[in-house]
Short mmCIF file of C-alpha atoms and ligand atoms in Angstrom, two decimals:
data_model
loop_
_atom_site.label_atom_id
_atom_site.label_comp_id
_atom_site.label_asym_id
_atom_site.label_seq_id
_atom_site.Cartn_x
_atom_site.Cartn_y
_atom_site.Cartn_z
CA MET R 1 2.99 25.57 5.79
CA ASN R 2 5.02 22.43 6.26
CA SER R 3 8.56 23.04 5.03
CA THR R 4 9.67 19.38 5.02
CA ILE R 5 10.28 18.01 1.54
CA HIS R 6 8.35 14.79 1.25
CA ASP R 7 9.18 11.99 -1.11
CA HIS R 8 6.60 9.25 -1.51
CA ALA R 9 9.14 6.71 -2.76
CA ALA R 10 11.43 7.31 0.23
CA LEU R 11 8.52 7.05 2.69
CA ALA R 12 7.31 3.87 0.95
CA GLY R 13 10.88 2.57 1.27
CA LYS R 14 10.48 2.63 5.06
CA PHE R 15 7.29 0.54 4.86
CA ASN R 16 9.02 -1.79 2.39
CA GLU R 17 11.79 -2.63 4.86
CA ASN R 18 9.51 -5.30 6.33
CA GLU R 19 8.72 -7.44 3.31
CA PRO R 20 6.40 -10.00 4.95
CA ARG R 21 4.28 -7.11 6.29
CA VAL R 22 4.10 -5.53 2.83
CA ASN R 23 2.98 -8.83 1.29
CA TRP R 24 0.36 -9.28 3.99
CA HIS R 25 -0.90 -5.66 3.55
CA ASP R 26 -1.07 -6.17 -0.20
CA GLU R 27 -2.98 -9.46 0.07
CA THR R 28 -5.40 -8.20 2.74
CA LEU R 29 -6.43 -5.18 0.71
CA TRP R 30 -6.73 -7.24 -2.44
CA TRP R 31 -9.03 -9.59 -0.52
CA VAL R 32 -11.24 -6.58 0.33
CA ARG R 33 -11.17 -5.51 -3.34
CA LYS R 34 -12.35 -9.00 -4.38
CA LYS R 35 -15.19 -8.87 -1.84
CA ARG R 36 -16.19 -5.56 -3.40
CA ASP R 37 -16.22 -7.18 -6.85
CA ARG R 38 -18.46 -10.05 -5.72
CA MET R 39 -20.89 -7.59 -4.14
CA ALA R 40 -20.91 -5.31 -7.19
CA TRP R 41 -21.57 -8.20 -9.57
CA SER R 42 -24.47 -9.42 -7.41
CA VAL R 43 -26.38 -6.15 -7.90
CA SER R 44 -28.14 -5.95 -11.22
CA GLY R 45 -27.86 -2.41 -12.56
CA TRP R 46 -24.63 -1.69 -10.64
CA GLU R 47 -23.33 0.43 -13.52
CA GLN R 48 -26.60 2.38 -13.67
CA LEU R 49 -26.29 3.02 -9.92
CA ARG R 50 -22.76 4.35 -10.42
CA GLU R 51 -23.96 6.56 -13.23
CA ALA R 52 -26.88 7.86 -11.15
CA ALA R 53 -24.57 8.66 -8.22
CA SER R 54 -22.15 10.45 -10.51
CA GLN R 55 -24.94 12.52 -12.08
CA ILE R 56 -26.46 13.46 -8.71
CA LYS R 57 -23.08 14.60 -7.43
CA ARG R 58 -22.40 16.52 -10.65
CA HIS R 59 -25.72 18.30 -10.29
CA VAL R 60 -24.99 19.14 -6.64
CA LEU R 61 -21.54 20.52 -7.47
CA GLY R 62 -23.09 22.73 -10.15
CA ASN R 63 -25.62 24.10 -7.65
CA LEU R 64 -23.65 23.85 -4.44
CA HIS R 65 -24.46 27.31 -3.15
CA ASP R 66 -28.23 26.76 -3.43
CA TYR R 67 -28.16 23.35 -1.77
CA LEU R 68 -25.93 24.54 1.05
CA THR R 69 -28.22 27.48 1.73
CA GLN R 70 -31.25 25.21 1.70
CA PHE R 71 -29.52 22.79 4.07
CA GLU R 72 -28.58 25.61 6.43
CA GLN R 73 -32.15 26.97 6.56
CA GLN R 74 -33.65 23.54 7.22
CA ALA R 75 -31.03 22.68 9.85
CA ILE R 76 -31.69 25.95 11.72
CA GLN R 77 -35.43 25.25 11.58
CA ASN R 78 -34.73 21.82 13.07
CA GLY R 79 -33.02 23.49 16.04
CA ALA R 80 -29.35 23.07 15.06
CA THR R 81 -26.76 25.85 15.11
CA VAL R 82 -24.89 26.12 11.81
CA HIS R 83 -21.32 27.43 11.54
CA TRP R 84 -19.24 28.11 8.43
CA ALA R 85 -15.49 27.55 8.37
CA ALA R 86 -13.34 28.82 5.52
CA ASP R 87 -10.35 26.69 6.47
CA ALA R 88 -8.95 24.20 8.95
CA ALA R 89 -7.89 26.89 11.44
CA GLU R 90 -11.39 28.37 11.53
CA HIS R 91 -12.95 24.91 11.89
CA ASN R 92 -10.70 24.13 14.85
CA LYS R 93 -11.42 27.49 16.47
CA ILE R 94 -15.21 27.04 16.13
CA VAL R 95 -15.07 23.57 17.70
CA LEU R 96 -12.79 24.74 20.51
CA ASP R 97 -15.03 27.74 21.29
CA ILE R 98 -18.09 25.51 21.59
CA LEU R 99 -16.26 23.07 23.86
CA GLN R 100 -14.79 25.83 26.04
CA ARG R 101 -18.20 27.47 26.40
CA HIS R 102 -19.44 24.20 27.88
CA ASN R 103 -16.30 23.69 29.94
CA VAL R 104 -15.64 20.35 28.23
CA LYS R 105 -12.48 18.58 29.32
CA ARG R 106 -13.04 15.14 27.81
CA MET R 107 -14.92 14.27 24.66
CA VAL R 108 -15.60 11.35 22.31
CA LYS R 109 -15.20 11.49 18.56
CA SER R 110 -16.42 9.10 15.90
CA LYS R 111 -14.32 8.58 12.78
CA SER R 112 -14.12 11.75 10.72
CA MET R 113 -11.49 12.22 8.03
CA LEU R 114 -12.33 15.94 7.95
CA THR R 115 -11.14 16.40 11.54
CA GLU R 116 -7.97 14.48 10.58
CA GLU R 117 -7.53 16.81 7.60
CA CYS R 118 -7.90 19.82 9.95
CA HIS R 119 -5.64 18.29 12.64
CA LEU R 120 -8.36 18.86 15.24
CA ASN R 121 -7.12 16.39 17.88
CA PRO R 122 -3.72 18.04 18.50
CA HIS R 123 -5.39 21.46 18.50
CA LEU R 124 -7.88 20.46 21.19
CA GLU R 125 -5.26 18.59 23.20
CA ALA R 126 -3.03 21.67 23.17
CA HIS R 127 -5.93 23.48 24.87
CA GLY R 128 -6.36 20.85 27.57
CA ILE R 129 -9.22 18.86 26.03
CA GLU R 130 -8.81 15.10 25.84
CA VAL R 131 -10.19 13.54 22.67
CA ILE R 132 -11.11 9.84 22.66
CA ASP R 133 -11.47 8.36 19.17
CA THR R 134 -14.21 5.75 19.41
CA ASP R 135 -13.98 3.92 16.10
CA LEU R 136 -12.01 0.78 17.06
CA GLY R 137 -9.39 1.19 14.33
CA GLU R 138 -9.00 4.89 15.10
CA ARG R 139 -8.64 4.18 18.81
CA ILE R 140 -5.88 1.68 18.05
CA VAL R 141 -3.87 4.17 15.98
CA GLN R 142 -4.57 6.87 18.57
CA LEU R 143 -3.07 4.64 21.30
CA ALA R 144 -0.10 4.01 18.99
CA LYS R 145 0.24 7.80 18.45
CA GLU R 146 -0.04 7.36 14.69
CA PRO R 147 -2.37 8.85 12.09
CA PRO R 148 -4.82 6.51 10.30
CA SER R 149 -3.31 4.85 7.24
CA HIS R 150 -6.60 4.22 5.40
CA ILE R 151 -9.88 6.16 5.38
CA VAL R 152 -12.10 3.11 6.04
CA LEU R 153 -9.62 0.71 7.70
CA PRO R 154 -7.48 3.11 9.77
CA CYS R 155 -5.20 0.47 11.31
CA ILE R 156 -4.94 -1.93 8.36
CA HIS R 157 -1.13 -1.65 8.59
CA LYS R 158 -1.11 -3.15 12.10
CA LYS R 159 -1.03 -6.86 12.93
CA LYS R 160 -3.17 -8.30 15.72
CA GLU R 161 -0.11 -9.10 17.86
CA GLU R 162 0.85 -5.39 17.85
CA ILE R 163 -2.69 -4.47 18.84
CA GLY R 164 -2.52 -7.01 21.69
CA GLU R 165 0.66 -5.31 22.94
CA LEU R 166 -0.90 -1.84 22.71
CA PHE R 167 -3.96 -2.97 24.66
CA HIS R 168 -1.76 -4.61 27.26
CA GLU R 169 0.14 -1.35 27.73
CA HIS R 170 -2.83 1.04 27.69
CA LEU R 171 -5.89 -0.99 28.68
CA GLY R 172 -4.28 -3.58 30.95
CA THR R 173 -5.19 -6.72 28.95
CA PRO R 174 -2.99 -9.81 29.63
CA ALA R 175 0.38 -9.73 27.84
CA GLY R 176 0.55 -11.89 24.73
CA ASN R 177 -3.23 -12.10 24.20
CA ALA R 178 -3.88 -11.21 20.55
CA ASP R 179 -7.26 -12.88 20.14
CA PRO R 180 -9.36 -10.41 18.07
CA GLN R 181 -12.60 -11.32 19.84
CA PHE R 182 -11.04 -10.81 23.27
CA LEU R 183 -9.41 -7.53 22.24
CA THR R 184 -12.65 -6.21 20.75
CA ALA R 185 -14.51 -7.02 23.98
CA ALA R 186 -11.79 -5.22 25.97
CA ALA R 187 -12.09 -2.16 23.70
CA ARG R 188 -15.88 -2.21 24.12
CA GLN R 189 -15.59 -2.14 27.92
CA HIS R 190 -13.03 0.65 27.78
CA LEU R 191 -15.08 2.76 25.36
CA ARG R 192 -18.35 2.25 27.26
CA LYS R 193 -16.92 4.23 30.18
CA GLU R 194 -15.75 6.99 27.83
CA PHE R 195 -19.18 7.28 26.21
CA LEU R 196 -20.90 7.52 29.58
CA GLU R 197 -18.55 10.18 30.94
CA ALA R 198 -17.98 12.36 27.85
CA ASP R 199 -19.32 15.90 27.94
CA ALA R 200 -19.43 16.29 24.17
CA ALA R 201 -19.40 14.18 21.01
CA ILE R 202 -18.03 14.97 17.57
CA THR R 203 -19.20 13.02 14.55
CA GLY R 204 -18.39 13.21 10.88
CA VAL R 205 -21.10 13.37 8.22
CA ASN R 206 -21.42 10.98 5.27
CA PHE R 207 -24.41 12.64 3.63
CA ALA R 208 -26.29 15.86 4.40
CA VAL R 209 -29.79 16.11 2.95
CA ALA R 210 -30.54 19.63 1.71
CA ALA R 211 -34.34 19.21 1.67
CA THR R 212 -34.62 18.13 5.31
CA GLY R 213 -31.52 19.56 6.99
CA GLU R 214 -30.61 16.11 8.36
CA MET R 215 -27.29 14.32 8.37
CA VAL R 216 -26.55 10.64 7.83
CA VAL R 217 -23.57 9.04 9.54
CA CYS R 218 -22.51 5.50 8.57
CA THR R 219 -20.61 3.30 11.03
CA ASN R 220 -20.24 -0.41 11.63
CA GLU R 221 -19.83 -0.08 15.38
CA GLY R 222 -22.62 2.32 16.34
CA ASN R 223 -20.04 4.57 17.97
CA ALA R 224 -21.36 7.79 16.42
CA ASP R 225 -24.82 7.03 17.87
CA MET R 226 -23.45 6.18 21.31
CA GLY R 227 -21.55 9.48 21.45
CA ALA R 228 -24.25 11.73 20.01
CA HIS R 229 -27.08 10.16 22.03
CA LEU R 230 -25.36 10.43 25.39
CA ALA R 231 -23.47 13.73 25.31
CA LYS R 232 -24.94 17.15 26.08
CA VAL R 233 -23.31 18.65 23.01
CA HIS R 234 -23.16 17.08 19.55
CA ILE R 235 -20.87 18.74 17.00
CA ALA R 236 -21.13 17.42 13.42
CA CYS R 237 -18.23 18.43 11.18
CA MET R 238 -18.75 18.15 7.44
CA GLY R 239 -17.07 19.16 4.21
CA ILE R 240 -19.35 21.29 2.04
CA GLU R 241 -19.35 18.63 -0.70
CA LYS R 242 -21.31 16.14 1.44
CA ILE R 243 -24.68 17.55 0.36
CA ILE R 244 -27.28 15.50 -1.52
CA PRO R 245 -30.56 17.09 -2.60
CA GLN R 246 -33.21 14.66 -1.30
CA ARG R 247 -33.53 11.84 1.20
CA ALA R 248 -34.59 9.61 -1.73
CA HIS R 249 -31.05 9.87 -3.14
CA LEU R 250 -29.71 7.98 -0.14
CA GLY R 251 -30.99 4.79 -1.79
CA VAL R 252 -28.34 5.23 -4.46
CA PHE R 253 -25.43 6.22 -2.23
CA LEU R 254 -25.96 3.84 0.67
CA ARG R 255 -26.10 0.87 -1.70
CA LEU R 256 -22.83 1.92 -3.33
CA LEU R 257 -20.91 3.01 -0.24
CA ALA R 258 -20.78 -0.15 1.87
CA ARG R 259 -20.34 -2.48 -1.10
CA SER R 260 -17.45 -0.42 -2.46
CA ALA R 261 -15.83 0.04 0.94
CA THR R 262 -15.82 -3.37 2.57
CA GLY R 263 -17.98 -5.57 0.34
CA GLN R 264 -20.89 -5.40 2.80
CA PRO R 265 -24.44 -5.06 1.44
CA ILE R 266 -25.08 -2.17 3.82
CA THR R 267 -23.25 -0.42 6.63
CA THR R 268 -24.41 -1.75 10.02
CA TYR R 269 -25.65 1.66 11.21
CA SER R 270 -26.84 4.42 8.88
CA SER R 271 -27.97 6.90 11.50
CA HIS R 272 -30.02 10.01 10.74
CA PHE R 273 -29.48 13.09 12.93
CA ARG R 274 -32.03 15.80 12.44
CA GLN R 275 -32.62 17.74 15.62
CA PRO R 276 -31.11 17.95 19.10
CA ARG R 277 -32.94 16.01 21.81
CA ALA R 278 -34.39 18.04 24.71
CA GLY R 279 -31.59 19.72 26.65
CA GLN R 280 -28.94 18.92 24.00
CA GLU R 281 -27.16 21.33 21.65
CA LEU R 282 -26.51 20.31 18.05
CA HIS R 283 -23.85 22.23 16.12
CA ILE R 284 -23.06 21.67 12.45
CA VAL R 285 -19.77 23.01 11.12
CA LEU R 286 -19.67 23.38 7.33
CA VAL R 287 -16.06 23.39 6.20
CA ASP R 288 -14.59 24.64 2.93
CA ASN R 289 -10.81 24.22 3.43
CA GLY R 290 -9.90 24.42 -0.27
CA ARG R 291 -13.03 22.76 -1.63
CA SER R 292 -14.26 25.94 -3.39
CA ARG R 293 -10.84 26.26 -5.01
CA GLN R 294 -11.02 22.66 -6.24
CA LEU R 295 -14.56 23.34 -7.50
CA GLY R 296 -13.09 26.14 -9.58
CA ARG R 297 -10.39 23.90 -11.10
CA GLU R 298 -12.35 22.42 -13.96
CA ASP R 299 -10.01 19.46 -14.46
CA PHE R 300 -10.20 18.46 -10.79
CA ARG R 301 -13.78 19.38 -9.88
CA ASN R 302 -14.92 15.76 -10.20
CA SER R 303 -12.76 14.79 -7.23
CA LEU R 304 -15.34 16.48 -4.97
CA LYS R 305 -17.81 13.71 -5.85
CA CYS R 306 -15.85 11.34 -3.59
CA ILE R 307 -17.92 9.51 -0.95
CA ARG R 308 -14.78 8.24 0.85
CA CYS R 309 -15.37 4.51 0.33
CA GLY R 310 -11.66 3.67 0.02
CA ALA R 311 -12.15 1.34 -2.97
CA CYS R 312 -9.51 3.19 -5.00
CA MET R 313 -6.95 2.50 -2.25
CA ASN R 314 -7.79 -1.19 -1.96
CA THR R 315 -7.26 -1.72 -5.66
CA CYS R 316 -4.22 0.54 -6.16
CA PRO R 317 -1.03 -1.53 -6.65
CA VAL R 318 1.08 1.38 -5.39
CA TYR R 319 -0.98 2.01 -2.25
CA ARG R 320 -1.14 -1.67 -1.38
CA ARG R 321 2.63 -1.98 -1.44
CA SER R 322 3.61 1.41 -0.06
CA GLY R 323 1.23 1.79 2.91
CA GLY R 324 -1.00 4.74 3.75
CA HIS R 325 1.57 6.70 5.78
CA SER R 326 3.81 7.10 2.73
CA TYR R 327 1.23 9.58 1.37
CA HIS R 328 1.80 11.98 4.33
CA THR R 329 -1.75 13.32 4.08
CA ALA R 330 -5.04 12.56 5.90
CA VAL R 331 -6.66 11.00 2.83
CA ALA R 332 -4.09 8.64 1.31
CA GLY R 333 -4.07 6.70 -1.94
CA PRO R 334 -5.25 7.75 -5.40
CA ILE R 335 -8.02 10.16 -4.33
CA GLY R 336 -5.82 11.73 -1.64
CA SER R 337 -3.17 12.35 -4.30
CA ILE R 338 -5.70 14.45 -6.21
CA LEU R 339 -7.11 16.31 -3.22
CA ALA R 340 -3.84 17.11 -1.42
CA PRO R 341 -2.05 19.18 -4.12
CA ASN R 342 -5.08 21.48 -4.12
CA LEU R 343 -4.38 22.23 -0.46
CA ASP R 344 -0.64 22.74 -0.90
CA MET R 345 0.86 22.10 -4.32
CA LYS R 346 4.45 22.28 -3.15
CA ASP R 347 4.10 20.06 -0.10
CA TYR R 348 2.21 17.35 -2.01
CA ALA R 349 3.98 17.64 -5.37
CA ASP R 350 5.25 14.06 -5.07
CA LEU R 351 1.84 12.40 -4.71
CA PRO R 352 0.38 12.51 -8.26
CA PHE R 353 3.55 10.69 -9.35
CA ALA R 354 2.88 7.83 -6.90
CA SER R 355 0.74 5.96 -9.40
CA THR R 356 1.16 3.54 -12.27
CA LEU R 357 -1.80 5.26 -14.02
CA CYS R 358 -3.20 1.76 -14.61
CA GLY R 359 -6.76 3.08 -14.24
CA SER R 360 -7.92 0.46 -11.73
CA CYS R 361 -8.97 3.25 -9.32
CA SER R 362 -11.27 4.84 -11.90
CA ASN R 363 -12.76 1.42 -12.70
CA VAL R 364 -13.87 0.75 -9.13
CA CYS R 365 -14.90 4.27 -8.10
CA PRO R 366 -18.64 4.16 -7.27
CA VAL R 367 -19.16 7.78 -8.33
CA LYS R 368 -17.12 7.40 -11.52
CA ILE R 369 -14.34 9.87 -10.75
CA ASP R 370 -11.73 9.88 -13.54
CA ILE R 371 -9.03 9.40 -10.91
CA HIS R 372 -6.07 8.29 -13.02
CA GLN R 373 -6.72 10.99 -15.60
CA GLN R 374 -6.72 13.63 -12.85
CA LEU R 375 -3.45 12.25 -11.50
CA TYR R 376 -1.95 12.60 -14.97
CA LYS R 377 -3.26 16.18 -15.21
CA TRP R 378 -1.82 17.08 -11.81
CA ARG R 379 1.60 15.91 -13.01
CA GLN R 380 1.41 18.40 -15.87
CA VAL R 381 0.25 21.25 -13.61
CA ILE R 382 2.92 20.51 -10.99
CA VAL R 383 5.73 20.46 -13.57
CA LYS R 384 4.41 23.63 -15.23
CA GLU R 385 4.17 25.44 -11.88
CA GLY R 386 7.76 24.47 -11.13
CA TYR R 387 7.09 22.15 -8.17
CA ALA R 388 8.70 19.01 -9.60
CA THR R 389 11.98 18.03 -7.94
CA THR R 390 15.21 19.16 -9.63
CA GLY R 391 16.12 15.55 -10.48
CA LYS R 392 12.76 14.99 -12.15
CA LYS R 393 12.99 18.29 -14.06
CA MET R 394 16.49 17.47 -15.31
CA GLY R 395 15.46 13.93 -16.23
CA MET R 396 12.42 15.14 -18.17
CA GLN R 397 14.52 17.77 -19.99
CA MET R 398 17.05 15.14 -20.93
CA MET R 399 14.37 12.74 -22.16
CA THR R 400 12.75 15.54 -24.21
CA THR R 401 16.07 16.20 -25.94
CA VAL R 402 16.73 12.52 -26.60
CA LEU R 403 13.21 11.53 -27.70
CA SER R 404 12.62 14.51 -29.97
CA SER R 405 15.55 13.70 -32.30
CA PRO R 406 15.87 10.24 -33.95
CA LYS R 407 19.58 10.79 -34.40
CA THR R 408 20.18 11.64 -30.74
CA PHE R 409 17.95 8.71 -29.71
CA LYS R 410 20.05 6.32 -31.79
CA THR R 411 23.35 7.66 -30.43
CA ALA R 412 22.10 7.65 -26.82
CA GLY R 413 20.92 4.03 -27.22
CA LYS R 414 24.33 2.99 -28.53
CA MET R 415 26.12 4.76 -25.68
CA GLY R 416 23.73 3.29 -23.09
CA ARG R 417 24.32 -0.27 -24.31
CA TRP R 418 28.06 0.28 -24.30
CA VAL R 419 28.08 1.70 -20.74
CA LEU R 420 25.96 -1.23 -19.47
CA ARG R 421 28.42 -3.69 -20.96
CA ALA R 422 31.73 -1.94 -20.25
CA PHE R 423 31.00 -0.19 -16.92
CA PRO R 424 27.97 -1.91 -15.31
CA GLY R 425 28.85 -0.32 -11.95
CA MET R 426 27.92 3.11 -13.35
CA VAL R 427 24.29 1.95 -13.57
CA ASN R 428 24.11 -0.87 -11.05
CA ASN R 429 24.76 1.25 -7.97
CA ARG R 430 22.84 2.45 -4.93
CA MET R 431 22.26 5.90 -6.50
CA ASN R 432 19.94 4.26 -9.02
CA PRO R 433 16.54 3.68 -7.34
CA TRP R 434 15.60 1.13 -10.02
CA TYR R 435 18.58 -1.03 -9.04
CA LYS R 436 17.46 -1.19 -5.35
CA GLN R 437 14.78 -3.77 -6.17
CA ARG R 438 15.93 -5.19 -9.52
CA ASN R 439 18.94 -6.22 -11.58
CA MET R 440 19.52 -4.14 -14.66
CA PRO R 441 18.95 -6.14 -17.84
CA GLU R 442 21.83 -7.40 -19.93
CA ALA R 443 22.46 -4.94 -22.74
CA PRO R 444 21.42 -6.30 -26.15
CA LYS R 445 24.08 -6.33 -28.86
CA VAL R 446 22.03 -4.27 -31.30
CA SER R 447 19.11 -1.87 -30.99
CA PHE R 448 15.59 -2.98 -31.86
CA ALA R 449 15.65 -0.73 -34.97
CA GLU R 450 18.87 -2.42 -36.18
CA TRP R 451 17.49 -5.90 -35.42
CA TYR R 452 14.19 -5.11 -37.17
CA ALA R 453 15.88 -3.67 -40.27
CA LYS R 454 18.00 -6.79 -40.58
CA ASN R 455 15.32 -9.43 -39.88
CA ASN R 456 12.51 -7.72 -41.75
CA ASN R 457 14.66 -7.54 -44.89
CA ASN R 458 15.52 -11.22 -44.50
CA GLU R 459 11.82 -12.10 -44.26
CA GLN R 460 10.99 -10.09 -47.36
CA GLN R 461 13.84 -11.69 -49.26
CA GLY R 462 12.65 -15.21 -48.16
S1 SF4 I 501 -12.40 8.39 -5.19
FE1 SF4 I 501 -14.07 6.97 -5.58
S2 SF4 I 501 -13.17 4.98 -5.01
FE2 SF4 I 501 -11.84 6.51 -4.09
S3 SF4 I 501 -12.63 6.83 -2.02
FE3 SF4 I 501 -13.64 8.35 -3.32
S4 SF4 I 501 -15.55 7.41 -3.97
FE4 SF4 I 501 -14.26 5.77 -3.20
#
């Protein structure tokens, strides 16, 4: 377990040091959110689609065991080998064993947030296996030795000039060239070689169809296909919540996913993997890693409906201005703040508080997850379980005392106004996080209750 105490506000403070970058990050993600809106409005019956997706997922979560068993049987019949992993460590061990059995030294991986969640790359690298991330954004952050900061746009925090520098250093492109078209062509040449030489390919899974035992992987670059079609071994890693009952249900999810994620009508490649080609091995690793526990938490069960579109991040005013790394978890933003405390309540106790609870995330979620309500519920659980910071606990205790007695409230208000006037330095100092970004207001001469009593009486008399 990670013993570092994380503080979202402090980590966001680091990102906030560069104000122009924060503004640009904020505006770029808002632009994606607006694209999503235009796409959603252009589909008649968008709300019915959301409702259908939510109902299908609810049904699956209520019958998860049956659908997983059905999927396993079908996948085995198709010629795949199915593995079950209770947690991240078991997932990593299964993948490593397969790779070692085939003497794999170098492999390609398409974007998979599950392998990020399980910290697969460092595990394999520690055992002498080089992992090449092939999604362009993922490759960029991999070269920068950083984790992704967004589940759909992994390097959204990086500017093109920085990417030009990284490519110059690692891929030998000319210094100072930050032309996106040129850099993309350079990445394509570099990755082509990796695809051709890789001994194994790992892909994520967007949807797994129980009735047919097939998996659907959505990418815009075709990198999952390139990896899986060329390598001798294909390992597909999926969370157990990725199941849908029938192929027909893809019509609902594929229409929602791309529109919610990037405002595209459909992802460029929605590839179906059903059986290994002749001479190839196909392994499917079904991973729990806390999902059963979340399924058992009635208030948070809905979070397992997530199809990882990233729309809640693009719309979140806190995420947009604090950057994905401030969430210190593989899945950042509003949905990550619900999923992470389930994995480790103490380590992620700060995250449910990193929200304004404005509800924008719930409004855009294509599977209708009640995200902001779950964040609010996590706050209550975290405080009850004793994982809130001492400062927060003391503050809440103080507020409870003040707000539960009108007399104390009145006295505290009077004292507060007096302190602000007589000793402003006691409030306007660096210890007060509010003061870092704002000036404290000028203290009014009277309280609102006093003002109202006086003016209301005057009105009545008039
Ligand atoms: S919670 Fe909803 S909006 Fe957020 S990533 Fe998941 S599906 Fe998308």
